[in-house]
Coordinates of C-alpha atoms in Angstrom, one line a residue:
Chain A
X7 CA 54.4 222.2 -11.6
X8 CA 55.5 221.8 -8.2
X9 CA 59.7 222.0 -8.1
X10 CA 61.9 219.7 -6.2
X11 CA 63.2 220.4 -3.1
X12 CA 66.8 219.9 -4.9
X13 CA 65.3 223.1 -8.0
X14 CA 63.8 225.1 -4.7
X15 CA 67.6 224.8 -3.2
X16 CA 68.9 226.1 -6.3
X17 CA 66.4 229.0 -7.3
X18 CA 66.6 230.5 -3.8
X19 CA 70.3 230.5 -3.9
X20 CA 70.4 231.7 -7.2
X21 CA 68.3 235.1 -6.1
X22 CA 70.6 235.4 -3.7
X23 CA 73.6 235.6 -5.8
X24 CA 71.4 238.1 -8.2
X25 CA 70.4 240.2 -5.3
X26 CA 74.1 241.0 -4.4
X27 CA 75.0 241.2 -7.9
X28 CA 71.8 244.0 -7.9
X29 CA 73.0 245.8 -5.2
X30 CA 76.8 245.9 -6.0
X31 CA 75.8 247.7 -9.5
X32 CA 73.7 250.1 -8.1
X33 CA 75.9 251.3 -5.3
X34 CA 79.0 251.6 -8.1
X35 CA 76.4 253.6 -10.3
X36 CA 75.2 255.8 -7.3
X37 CA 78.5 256.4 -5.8
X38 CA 80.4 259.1 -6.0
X39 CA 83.5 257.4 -6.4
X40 CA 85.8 260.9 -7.0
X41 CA 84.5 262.1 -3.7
X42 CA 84.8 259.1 -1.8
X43 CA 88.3 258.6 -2.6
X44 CA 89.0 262.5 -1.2
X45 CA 87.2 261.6 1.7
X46 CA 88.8 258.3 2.7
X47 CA 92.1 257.5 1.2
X48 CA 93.5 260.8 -0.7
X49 CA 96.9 259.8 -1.9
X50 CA 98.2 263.5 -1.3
X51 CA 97.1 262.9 2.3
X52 CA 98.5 259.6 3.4
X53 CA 102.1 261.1 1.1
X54 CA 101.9 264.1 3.7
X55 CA 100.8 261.9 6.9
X56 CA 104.5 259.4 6.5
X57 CA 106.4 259.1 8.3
X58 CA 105.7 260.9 11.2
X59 CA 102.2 258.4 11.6
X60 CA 104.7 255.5 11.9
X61 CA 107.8 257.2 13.7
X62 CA 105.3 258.9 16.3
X63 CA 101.6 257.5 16.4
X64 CA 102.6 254.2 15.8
X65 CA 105.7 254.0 17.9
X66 CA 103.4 255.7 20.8
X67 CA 100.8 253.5 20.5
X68 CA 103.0 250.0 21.2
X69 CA 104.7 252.1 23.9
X70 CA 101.6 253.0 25.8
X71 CA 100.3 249.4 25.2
X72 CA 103.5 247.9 26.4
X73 CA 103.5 249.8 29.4
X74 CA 100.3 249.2 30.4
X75 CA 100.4 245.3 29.7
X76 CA 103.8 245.4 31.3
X77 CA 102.1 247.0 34.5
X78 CA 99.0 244.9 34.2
X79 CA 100.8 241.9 33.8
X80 CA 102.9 242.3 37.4
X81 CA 99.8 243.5 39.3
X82 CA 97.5 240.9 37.4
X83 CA 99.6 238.0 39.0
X84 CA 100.1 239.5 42.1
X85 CA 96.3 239.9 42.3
X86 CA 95.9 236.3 40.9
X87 CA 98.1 235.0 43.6
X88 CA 96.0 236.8 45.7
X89 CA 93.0 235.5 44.5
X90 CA 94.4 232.2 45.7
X91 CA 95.8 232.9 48.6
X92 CA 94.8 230.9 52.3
X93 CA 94.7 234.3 53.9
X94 CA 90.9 235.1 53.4
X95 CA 91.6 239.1 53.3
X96 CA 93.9 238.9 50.7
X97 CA 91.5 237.0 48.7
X98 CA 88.8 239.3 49.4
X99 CA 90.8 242.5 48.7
X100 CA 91.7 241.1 45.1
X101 CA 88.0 240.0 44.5
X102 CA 86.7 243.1 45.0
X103 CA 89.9 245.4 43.1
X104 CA 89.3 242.7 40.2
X105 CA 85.3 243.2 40.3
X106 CA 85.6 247.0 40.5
X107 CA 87.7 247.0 37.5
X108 CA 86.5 245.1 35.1
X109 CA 83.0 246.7 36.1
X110 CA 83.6 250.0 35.4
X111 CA 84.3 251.7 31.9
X112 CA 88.2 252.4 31.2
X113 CA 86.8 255.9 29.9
X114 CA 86.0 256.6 33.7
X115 CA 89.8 255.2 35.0
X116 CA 91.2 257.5 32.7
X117 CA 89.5 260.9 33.6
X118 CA 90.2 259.9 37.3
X119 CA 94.0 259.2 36.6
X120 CA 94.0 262.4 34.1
X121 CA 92.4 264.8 35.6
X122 CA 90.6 263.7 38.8
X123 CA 94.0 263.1 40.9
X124 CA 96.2 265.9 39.6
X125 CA 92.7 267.9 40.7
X126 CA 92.1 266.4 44.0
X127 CA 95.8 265.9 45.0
X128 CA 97.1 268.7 43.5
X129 CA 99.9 266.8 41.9
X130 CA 100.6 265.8 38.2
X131 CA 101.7 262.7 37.6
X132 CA 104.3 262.0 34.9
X133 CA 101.9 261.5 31.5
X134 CA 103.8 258.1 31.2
X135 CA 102.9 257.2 34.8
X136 CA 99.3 258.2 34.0
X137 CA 99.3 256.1 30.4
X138 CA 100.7 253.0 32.4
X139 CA 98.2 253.3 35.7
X140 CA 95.2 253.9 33.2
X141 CA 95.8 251.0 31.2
X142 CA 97.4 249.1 33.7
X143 CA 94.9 249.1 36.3
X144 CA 91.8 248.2 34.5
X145 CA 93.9 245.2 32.5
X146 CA 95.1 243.8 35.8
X147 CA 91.9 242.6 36.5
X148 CA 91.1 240.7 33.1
X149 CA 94.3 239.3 33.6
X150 CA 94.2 238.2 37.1
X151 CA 91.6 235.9 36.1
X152 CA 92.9 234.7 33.2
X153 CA 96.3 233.7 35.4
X154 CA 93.8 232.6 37.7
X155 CA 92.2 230.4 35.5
X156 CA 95.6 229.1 34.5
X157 CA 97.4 228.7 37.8
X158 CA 93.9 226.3 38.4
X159 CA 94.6 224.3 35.5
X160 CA 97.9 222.9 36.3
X161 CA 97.0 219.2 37.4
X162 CA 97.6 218.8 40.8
X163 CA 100.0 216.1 40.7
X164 CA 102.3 218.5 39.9
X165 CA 102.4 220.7 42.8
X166 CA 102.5 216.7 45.1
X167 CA 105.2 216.4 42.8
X168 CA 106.9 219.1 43.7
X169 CA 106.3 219.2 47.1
X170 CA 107.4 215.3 47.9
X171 CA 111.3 216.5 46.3
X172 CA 111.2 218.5 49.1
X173 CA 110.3 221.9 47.5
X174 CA 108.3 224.3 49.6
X175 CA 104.6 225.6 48.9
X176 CA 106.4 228.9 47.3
X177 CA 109.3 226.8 45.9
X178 CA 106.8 224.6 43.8
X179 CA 105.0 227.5 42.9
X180 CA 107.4 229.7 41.5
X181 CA 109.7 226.5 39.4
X182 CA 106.6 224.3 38.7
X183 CA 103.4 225.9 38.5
X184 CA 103.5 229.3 37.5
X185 CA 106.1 228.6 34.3
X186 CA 103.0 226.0 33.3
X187 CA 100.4 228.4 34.3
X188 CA 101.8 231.4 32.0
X189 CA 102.4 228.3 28.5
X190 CA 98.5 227.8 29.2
X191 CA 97.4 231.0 29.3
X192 CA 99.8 232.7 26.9
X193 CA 96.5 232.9 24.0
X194 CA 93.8 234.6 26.2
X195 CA 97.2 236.6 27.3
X196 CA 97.8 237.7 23.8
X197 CA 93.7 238.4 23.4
X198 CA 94.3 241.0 26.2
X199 CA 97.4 242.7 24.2
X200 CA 94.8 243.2 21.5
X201 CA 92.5 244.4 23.3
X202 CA 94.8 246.7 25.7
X203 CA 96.4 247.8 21.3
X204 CA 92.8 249.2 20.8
X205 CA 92.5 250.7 24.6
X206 CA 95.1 252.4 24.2
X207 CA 93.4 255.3 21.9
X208 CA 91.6 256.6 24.9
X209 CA 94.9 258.4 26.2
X210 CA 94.0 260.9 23.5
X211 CA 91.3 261.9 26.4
X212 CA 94.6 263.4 28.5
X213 CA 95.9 266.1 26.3
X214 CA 98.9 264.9 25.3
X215 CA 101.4 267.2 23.5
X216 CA 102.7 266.3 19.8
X217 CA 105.4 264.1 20.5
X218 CA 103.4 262.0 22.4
X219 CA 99.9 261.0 20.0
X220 CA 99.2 257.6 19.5
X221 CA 97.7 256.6 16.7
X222 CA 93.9 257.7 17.1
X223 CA 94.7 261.3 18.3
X224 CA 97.0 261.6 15.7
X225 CA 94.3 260.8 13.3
X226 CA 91.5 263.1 15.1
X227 CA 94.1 265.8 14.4
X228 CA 95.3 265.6 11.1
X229 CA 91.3 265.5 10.6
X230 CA 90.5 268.8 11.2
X231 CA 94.1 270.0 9.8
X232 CA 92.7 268.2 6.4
X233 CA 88.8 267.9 6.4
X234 CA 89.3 264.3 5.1
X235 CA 88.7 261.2 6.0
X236 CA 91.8 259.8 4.8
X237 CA 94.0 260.2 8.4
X238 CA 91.6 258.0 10.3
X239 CA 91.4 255.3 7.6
X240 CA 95.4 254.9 8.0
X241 CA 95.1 255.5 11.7
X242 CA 92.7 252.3 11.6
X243 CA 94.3 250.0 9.1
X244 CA 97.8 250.9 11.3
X245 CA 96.1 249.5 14.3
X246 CA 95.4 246.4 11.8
X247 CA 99.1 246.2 11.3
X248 CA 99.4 245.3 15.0
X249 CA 96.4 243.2 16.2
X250 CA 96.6 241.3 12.5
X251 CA 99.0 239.5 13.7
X252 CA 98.9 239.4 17.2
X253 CA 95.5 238.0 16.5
X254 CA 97.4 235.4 14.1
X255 CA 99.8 234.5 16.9
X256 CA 97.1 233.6 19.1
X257 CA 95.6 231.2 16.4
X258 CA 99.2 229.3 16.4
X259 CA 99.4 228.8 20.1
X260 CA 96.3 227.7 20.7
X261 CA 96.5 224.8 18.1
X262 CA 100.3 224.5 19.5
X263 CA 98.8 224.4 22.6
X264 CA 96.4 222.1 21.9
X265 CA 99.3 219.4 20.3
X266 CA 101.1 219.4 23.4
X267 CA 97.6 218.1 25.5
Chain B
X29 CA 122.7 212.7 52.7
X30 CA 125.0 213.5 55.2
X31 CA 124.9 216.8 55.8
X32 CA 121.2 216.9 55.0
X33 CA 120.3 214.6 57.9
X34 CA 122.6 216.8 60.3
X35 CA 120.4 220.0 59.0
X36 CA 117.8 218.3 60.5
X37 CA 119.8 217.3 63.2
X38 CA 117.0 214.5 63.8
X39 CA 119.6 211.6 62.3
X40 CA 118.4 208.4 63.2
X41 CA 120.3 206.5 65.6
X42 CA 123.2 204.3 63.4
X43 CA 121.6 201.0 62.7
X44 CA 118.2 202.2 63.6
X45 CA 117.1 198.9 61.7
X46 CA 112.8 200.9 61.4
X47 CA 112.4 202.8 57.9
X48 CA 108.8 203.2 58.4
X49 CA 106.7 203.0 62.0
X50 CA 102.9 203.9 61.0
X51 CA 100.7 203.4 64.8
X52 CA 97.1 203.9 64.8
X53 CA 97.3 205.9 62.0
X54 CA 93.3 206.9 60.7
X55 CA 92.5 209.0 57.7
X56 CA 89.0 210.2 57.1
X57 CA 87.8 212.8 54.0
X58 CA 84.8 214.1 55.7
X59 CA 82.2 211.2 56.4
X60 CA 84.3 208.5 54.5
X61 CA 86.5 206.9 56.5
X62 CA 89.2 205.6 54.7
X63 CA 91.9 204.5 57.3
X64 CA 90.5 202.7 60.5
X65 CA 93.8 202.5 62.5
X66 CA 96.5 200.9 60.6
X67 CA 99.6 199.8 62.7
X68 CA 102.7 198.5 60.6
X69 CA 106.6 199.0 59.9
X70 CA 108.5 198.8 57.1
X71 CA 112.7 197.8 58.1
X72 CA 115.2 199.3 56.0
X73 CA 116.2 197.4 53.0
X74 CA 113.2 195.7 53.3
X75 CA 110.6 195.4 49.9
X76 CA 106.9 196.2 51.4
X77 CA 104.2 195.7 48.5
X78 CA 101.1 196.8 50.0
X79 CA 98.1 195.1 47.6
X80 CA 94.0 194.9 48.3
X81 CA 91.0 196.4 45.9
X82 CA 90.6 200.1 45.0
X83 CA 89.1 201.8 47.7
X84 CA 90.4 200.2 49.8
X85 CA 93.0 203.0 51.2
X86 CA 96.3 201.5 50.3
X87 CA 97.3 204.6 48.4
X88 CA 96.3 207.2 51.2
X89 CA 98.3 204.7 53.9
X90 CA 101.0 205.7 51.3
X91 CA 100.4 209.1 51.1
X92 CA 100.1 209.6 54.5
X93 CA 103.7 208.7 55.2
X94 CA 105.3 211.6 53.0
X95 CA 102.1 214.0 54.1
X96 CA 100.5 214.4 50.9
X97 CA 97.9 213.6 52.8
X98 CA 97.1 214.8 56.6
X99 CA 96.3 211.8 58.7
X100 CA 93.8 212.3 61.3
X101 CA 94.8 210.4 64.1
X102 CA 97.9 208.3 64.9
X103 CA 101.9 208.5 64.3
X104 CA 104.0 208.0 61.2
X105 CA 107.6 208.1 62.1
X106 CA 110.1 208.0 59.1
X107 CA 113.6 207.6 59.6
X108 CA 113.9 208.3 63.0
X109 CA 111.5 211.7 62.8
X110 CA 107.8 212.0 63.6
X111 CA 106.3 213.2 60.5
X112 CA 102.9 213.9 62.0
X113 CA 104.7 216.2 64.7
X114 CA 103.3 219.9 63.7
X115 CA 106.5 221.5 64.7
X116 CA 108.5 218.9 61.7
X117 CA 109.9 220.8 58.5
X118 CA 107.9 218.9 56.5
X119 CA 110.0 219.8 53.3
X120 CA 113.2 218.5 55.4
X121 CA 112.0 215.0 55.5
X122 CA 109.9 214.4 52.2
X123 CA 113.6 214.8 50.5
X124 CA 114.7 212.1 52.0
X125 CA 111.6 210.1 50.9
X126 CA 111.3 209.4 47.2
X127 CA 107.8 209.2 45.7
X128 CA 106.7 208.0 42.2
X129 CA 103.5 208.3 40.7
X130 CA 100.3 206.3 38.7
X131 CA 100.3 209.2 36.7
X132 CA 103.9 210.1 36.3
X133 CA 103.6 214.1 37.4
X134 CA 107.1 214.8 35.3
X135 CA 107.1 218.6 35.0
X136 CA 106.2 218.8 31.6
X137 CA 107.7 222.3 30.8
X138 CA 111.4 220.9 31.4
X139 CA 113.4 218.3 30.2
X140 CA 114.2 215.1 31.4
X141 CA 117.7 216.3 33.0
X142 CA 116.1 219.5 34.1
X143 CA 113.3 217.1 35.5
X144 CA 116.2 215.4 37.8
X145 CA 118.0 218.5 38.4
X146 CA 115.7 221.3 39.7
X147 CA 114.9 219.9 42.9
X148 CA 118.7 218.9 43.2
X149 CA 119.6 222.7 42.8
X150 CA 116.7 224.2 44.4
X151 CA 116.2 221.4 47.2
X152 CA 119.5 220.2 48.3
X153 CA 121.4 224.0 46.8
X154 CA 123.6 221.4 44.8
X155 CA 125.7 223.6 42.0
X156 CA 124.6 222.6 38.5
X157 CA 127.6 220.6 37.4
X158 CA 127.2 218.5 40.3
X159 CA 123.1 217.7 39.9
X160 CA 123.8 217.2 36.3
X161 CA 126.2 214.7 37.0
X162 CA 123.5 212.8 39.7
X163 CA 120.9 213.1 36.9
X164 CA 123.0 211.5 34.2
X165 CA 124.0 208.4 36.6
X166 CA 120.9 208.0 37.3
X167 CA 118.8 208.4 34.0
X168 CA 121.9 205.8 32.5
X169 CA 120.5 203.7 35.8
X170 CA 117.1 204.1 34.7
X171 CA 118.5 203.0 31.2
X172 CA 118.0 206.0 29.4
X173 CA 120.7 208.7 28.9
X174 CA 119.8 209.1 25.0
X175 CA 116.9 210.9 26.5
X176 CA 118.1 213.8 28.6
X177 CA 117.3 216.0 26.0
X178 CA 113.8 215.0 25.5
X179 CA 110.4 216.3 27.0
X180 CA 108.2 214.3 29.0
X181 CA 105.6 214.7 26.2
X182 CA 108.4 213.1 23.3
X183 CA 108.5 210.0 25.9
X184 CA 106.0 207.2 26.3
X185 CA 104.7 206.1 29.6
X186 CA 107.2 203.8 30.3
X187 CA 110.3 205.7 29.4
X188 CA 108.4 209.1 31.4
X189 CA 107.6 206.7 34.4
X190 CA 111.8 205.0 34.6
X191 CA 112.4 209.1 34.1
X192 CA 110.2 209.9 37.5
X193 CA 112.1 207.3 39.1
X194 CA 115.5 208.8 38.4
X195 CA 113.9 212.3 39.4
X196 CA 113.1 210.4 43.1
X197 CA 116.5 208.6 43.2
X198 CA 118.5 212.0 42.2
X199 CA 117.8 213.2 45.6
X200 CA 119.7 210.4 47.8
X201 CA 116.6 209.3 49.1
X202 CA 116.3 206.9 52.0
X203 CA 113.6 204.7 51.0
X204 CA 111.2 205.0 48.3
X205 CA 107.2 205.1 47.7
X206 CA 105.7 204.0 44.6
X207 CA 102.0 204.6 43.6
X208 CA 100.5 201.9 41.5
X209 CA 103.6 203.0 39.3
X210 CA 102.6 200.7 36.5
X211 CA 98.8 200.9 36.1
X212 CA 98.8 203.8 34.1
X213 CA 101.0 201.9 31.6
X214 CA 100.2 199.8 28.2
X215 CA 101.4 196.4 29.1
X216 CA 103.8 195.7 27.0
X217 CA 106.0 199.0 28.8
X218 CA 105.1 197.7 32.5
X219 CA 107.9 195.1 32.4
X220 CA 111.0 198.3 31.9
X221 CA 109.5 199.8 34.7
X222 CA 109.4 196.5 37.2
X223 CA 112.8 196.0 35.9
X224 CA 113.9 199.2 37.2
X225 CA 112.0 198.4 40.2
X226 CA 113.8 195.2 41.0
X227 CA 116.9 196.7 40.1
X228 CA 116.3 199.0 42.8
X229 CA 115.1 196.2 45.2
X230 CA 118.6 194.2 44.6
X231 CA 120.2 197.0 45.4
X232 CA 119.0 197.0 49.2
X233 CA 116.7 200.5 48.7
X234 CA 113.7 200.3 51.3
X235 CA 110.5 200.4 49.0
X236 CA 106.9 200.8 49.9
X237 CA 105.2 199.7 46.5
X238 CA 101.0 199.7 46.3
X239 CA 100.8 197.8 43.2
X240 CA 98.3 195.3 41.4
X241 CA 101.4 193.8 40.0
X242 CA 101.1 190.1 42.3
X243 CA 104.2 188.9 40.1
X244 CA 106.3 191.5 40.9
X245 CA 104.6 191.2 44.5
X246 CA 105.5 187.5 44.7
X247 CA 108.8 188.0 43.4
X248 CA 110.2 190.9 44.7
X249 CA 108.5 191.8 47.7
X250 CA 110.2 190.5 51.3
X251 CA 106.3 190.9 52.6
X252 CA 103.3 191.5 51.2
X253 CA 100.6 193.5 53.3
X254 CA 96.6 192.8 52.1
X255 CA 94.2 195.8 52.7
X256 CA 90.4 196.2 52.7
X257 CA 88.3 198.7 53.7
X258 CA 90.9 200.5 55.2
X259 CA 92.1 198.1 57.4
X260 CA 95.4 195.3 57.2
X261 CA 93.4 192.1 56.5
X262 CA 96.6 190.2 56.8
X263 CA 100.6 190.5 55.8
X264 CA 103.5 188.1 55.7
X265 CA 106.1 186.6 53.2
X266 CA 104.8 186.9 49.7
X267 CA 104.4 182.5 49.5
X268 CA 102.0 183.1 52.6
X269 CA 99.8 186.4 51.7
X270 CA 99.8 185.3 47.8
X271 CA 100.7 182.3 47.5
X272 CA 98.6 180.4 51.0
X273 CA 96.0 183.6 52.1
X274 CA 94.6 182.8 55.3
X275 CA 91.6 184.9 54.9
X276 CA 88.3 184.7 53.0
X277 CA 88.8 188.3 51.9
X278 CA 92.2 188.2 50.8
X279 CA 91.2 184.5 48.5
X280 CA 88.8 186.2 46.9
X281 CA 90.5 189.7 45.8
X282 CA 93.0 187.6 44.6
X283 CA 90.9 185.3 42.6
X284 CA 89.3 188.1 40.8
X285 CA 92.8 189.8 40.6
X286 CA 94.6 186.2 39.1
X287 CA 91.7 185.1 37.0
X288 CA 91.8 187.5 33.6
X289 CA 88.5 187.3 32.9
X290 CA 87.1 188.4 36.7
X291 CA 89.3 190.8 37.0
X292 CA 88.3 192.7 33.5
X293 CA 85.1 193.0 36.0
X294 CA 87.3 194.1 38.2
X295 CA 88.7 197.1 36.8
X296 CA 85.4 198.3 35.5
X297 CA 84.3 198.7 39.0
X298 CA 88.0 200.8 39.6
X299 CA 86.7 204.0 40.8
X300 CA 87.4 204.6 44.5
X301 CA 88.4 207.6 46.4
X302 CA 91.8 206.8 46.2
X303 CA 91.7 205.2 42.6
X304 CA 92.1 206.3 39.5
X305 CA 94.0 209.7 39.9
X306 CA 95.5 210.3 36.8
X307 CA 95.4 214.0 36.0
X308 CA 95.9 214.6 32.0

């Protein structure tokens, strides 16, 4: 007897719900549940990794990442500005530094800020210097042309505004334009803090010393001191605790942003 | 006023009874030509309503006078000073000329007082006591000093536009240009904003108003100038232009304009260069 379509609907749903239920069983029977909680979340571990995984890793971590967006942010405008600017050379300069940039891996900037200019200059920078630039420079491109994109967005009437009280090109943009520019793009702004949270594990690439691991090197090292598991998980689920709600922040700006439209 | 106008040290001559002198003045945007030599002068004190269909360059002649828009031919003098003279400070004279908007342009990230007092403080260096106390005066002139608190986007269009006003009047301007300053507006808040208007008129304050508003035309205006296709078809005391037109052209934009029904029609068709320019 050939079955409805409404029965078909609600046999193939049905395997599906069996062939989850099938697979959750088997895995619980298979597992090696003893062992995987050694490996990935050993109570003794996580007891032994507080506090110094919040007072150092987690405390270096939003440093690095505040120092890079903070550099980021400054050169990403000026480069946005740039971008904009009537003086063709200016705009092609910031074309190609924002091109170059966001082409090339942050892996790369990093080994040329950490190693390849102390070796070729024969200088060491400061290791906050070389956090900041390495972070800084390839996130100043994003957010040029995110800026960009929001300077762009501001309706034109208000710069004509502006300009017929008698305010000059700079005037309007500094008191009108850019104030708008930054409520617009303040989500995508925010994206890029996540993002630059996460980027920030690659300054375990420059050798720090102990005082100064982030989160991720931290957790690489406590590793190999404990064969488990365990450190990376709360290395991880620690970088949750920032971008969880960053990410959650954006959400309510963009739907406060979108009100105000 | 007074020590802005020695700044410029291009003070016009006491009694200088010309606000605006506008000679020859043509304004093309590539291949369309929107301005075919326009000669005409507003006097101070005088209420200029400058009417005609869209498209038909009325709001470019308007924004050609503060240089929002860069003639290409011919002389706008304002006050006394040249404004299509390269070596003129632009910014210097576009303080002394007030400009309102179709669409408003209130800074949307400020209040209304902080609306009427940036320019004051970053414009004309006024301390902040002092540009507060101009923006009060003049949002209780506009009729609406409960409001200094509020953003543009708590306001409706009426209040936002009477607020734009007080922005242009906070800066002592000279004479005034207003924008089809109603036809962005639901009806029933287009009668605040004439008020204001004619408030403003009474006064003495030199206005050049581009409006579709032929009441407030007939009423207010001292002369009402007809454009078409980028020319002055013809201008003259309201009763004349409005009330007797002498030309075919002007008859007929004003039937469709008067008559309800046409000019439904009328509106549809609203989409010339220089129409509709409202931004959000």
């Amino acid at each position: 007897m050939p079955l409805t379509k409404r029965q078909r609907t609600r046999v193939v749903r049905g395997s599906q719900y069996a062939l989850l239920v099938l697979v959750v069983i088997v895995v619980a029977l298979v597992a090696d549940w003893g062992r995987l909680q050694r490996a990935f979340f050993d109570v003794g571990i996580v007891a032994d990794l507080f506090p110094e995984v919040l007072t150092t890793a987690l405390v270096n971590t939003v440093l690095y990442t505040l120092l890079g967006f903070g550099f980021g942010l400054v050169a990403g405008l000026l480069l946005a500005l740039m971008r904009l600017s009537s003086v063709p050379p200016y705009r092609w300069i910031a074309v190609t530094y924002i091109e170059f940039f966001r082409g090339v891996p942050a892996l790369l900037v990093f080994i040329a800020l950490g190693f390849g200019v102390p070796l070729a200059f024969e200088m060491a920078l400061d290791q906050y210097v070389t956090v900041m630039l390495s972070l800084g420079l390839v996130g100043a491109a994003y957010m040029a042309e995110t800026i960009r994109a929001g300077i762009r967005a501001v309706p034109k009437g208000q710069t004509e505004a502006a300009r017929s009280l008698g305010m000059s090109h700079g005037r309007a943009m500094l008191s009108i334009v850019i104030p708008q520019a930054f409520r617009i793009v303040l989500p995508p702004l925010t994206n890029e803090l996540i993002l630059l949270t996460k980027d920030s594990s690659l300054v375990y690439l420059l050798g720090l010393s102990l005082g100064q691991y982030e989160l991720a090197n931290f957790g690489r090292d406590a590793l190999n001191e404990y064969k488990s598991l365990t450190p990376i998980l709360v290395a991880g689920l620690l970088y949750l605790v920032i971008t969880l709600p960053l990410g959650h922040l954006v959400r309510r700006l963009e739907a406060r942003t979108a009100k105000a439209r | 006023m007074t020590t802005d106008t020695a700044k410029t040290g291009r003070a016009p001559a006491a009694g200088d009874p010309t606000a605006i002198a506008v000679t020859g003045l043509h304004k093309a945007f590539g291949d369309l030509e929107v301005l075919k030599g326009i000669d005409f002068t507003v006097r101070r004190g005088e209420v200029v309503c400058v009417i005609g269909p869209s498209g038909s360059g009325k709001s470019t002649l308007l924004r050609c006078v503060n240089l929002l828009e860069e003639p290409t031919s011919g002389t706008v003098v304002v006050a006394g000073t040249e404004v299509t003279d390269p070596d003129v400070d632009i910014d210097r004279v576009r303080r002394r000329i007030g400009m309102v908007f179709q669409s408003f342009n209130l800074f949307p990230h400020l209040t209304a007082l902080e609306n009427l007092t940036i320019a004051q403080q970053r414009v004309l260096r006024r301390d902040k006591a002092e540009a507060e106390r101009i923006a009060r005066a003049n949002l209780a002139r506009v009729g609406l000093s409960d409001k200094e608190r509020s953003y543009p986007a708590q306001l409706s269009g009426g209040q936002q536009q009477r607020v734009a006003i007080a922005r242009a009047l906070s800066m002592d301007p000279e004479l005034m240009l207003f924008d089809e300053p109603t036809s962005a507006l639901d009806p029933e808040l287009v009668g605040d904003v004439l008020a204001v208007m004619r408030s403003l008129a009474d006064e003495g304050m030199t206005m050049l108003v581009v409006t579709h508003e032929m009441s407030f035309a007939r009423e207010v205006a001292d002369r009402v100038v007809f454009m078409d296709g980028g020319v002055i078809v013809e201008e003259g005391p309201p009763d004349r232009v409005v009330g007797a037109p002498q030309h075919e052209r002007t008859r007929t934009f004003l039937a469709r304009v008067l008559d309800p029904a046409a000019a439904e029609v009328g509106e549809v068709a609203d989409a010339g260069p220089e129409g509709k320019r409202v931004d959000r």
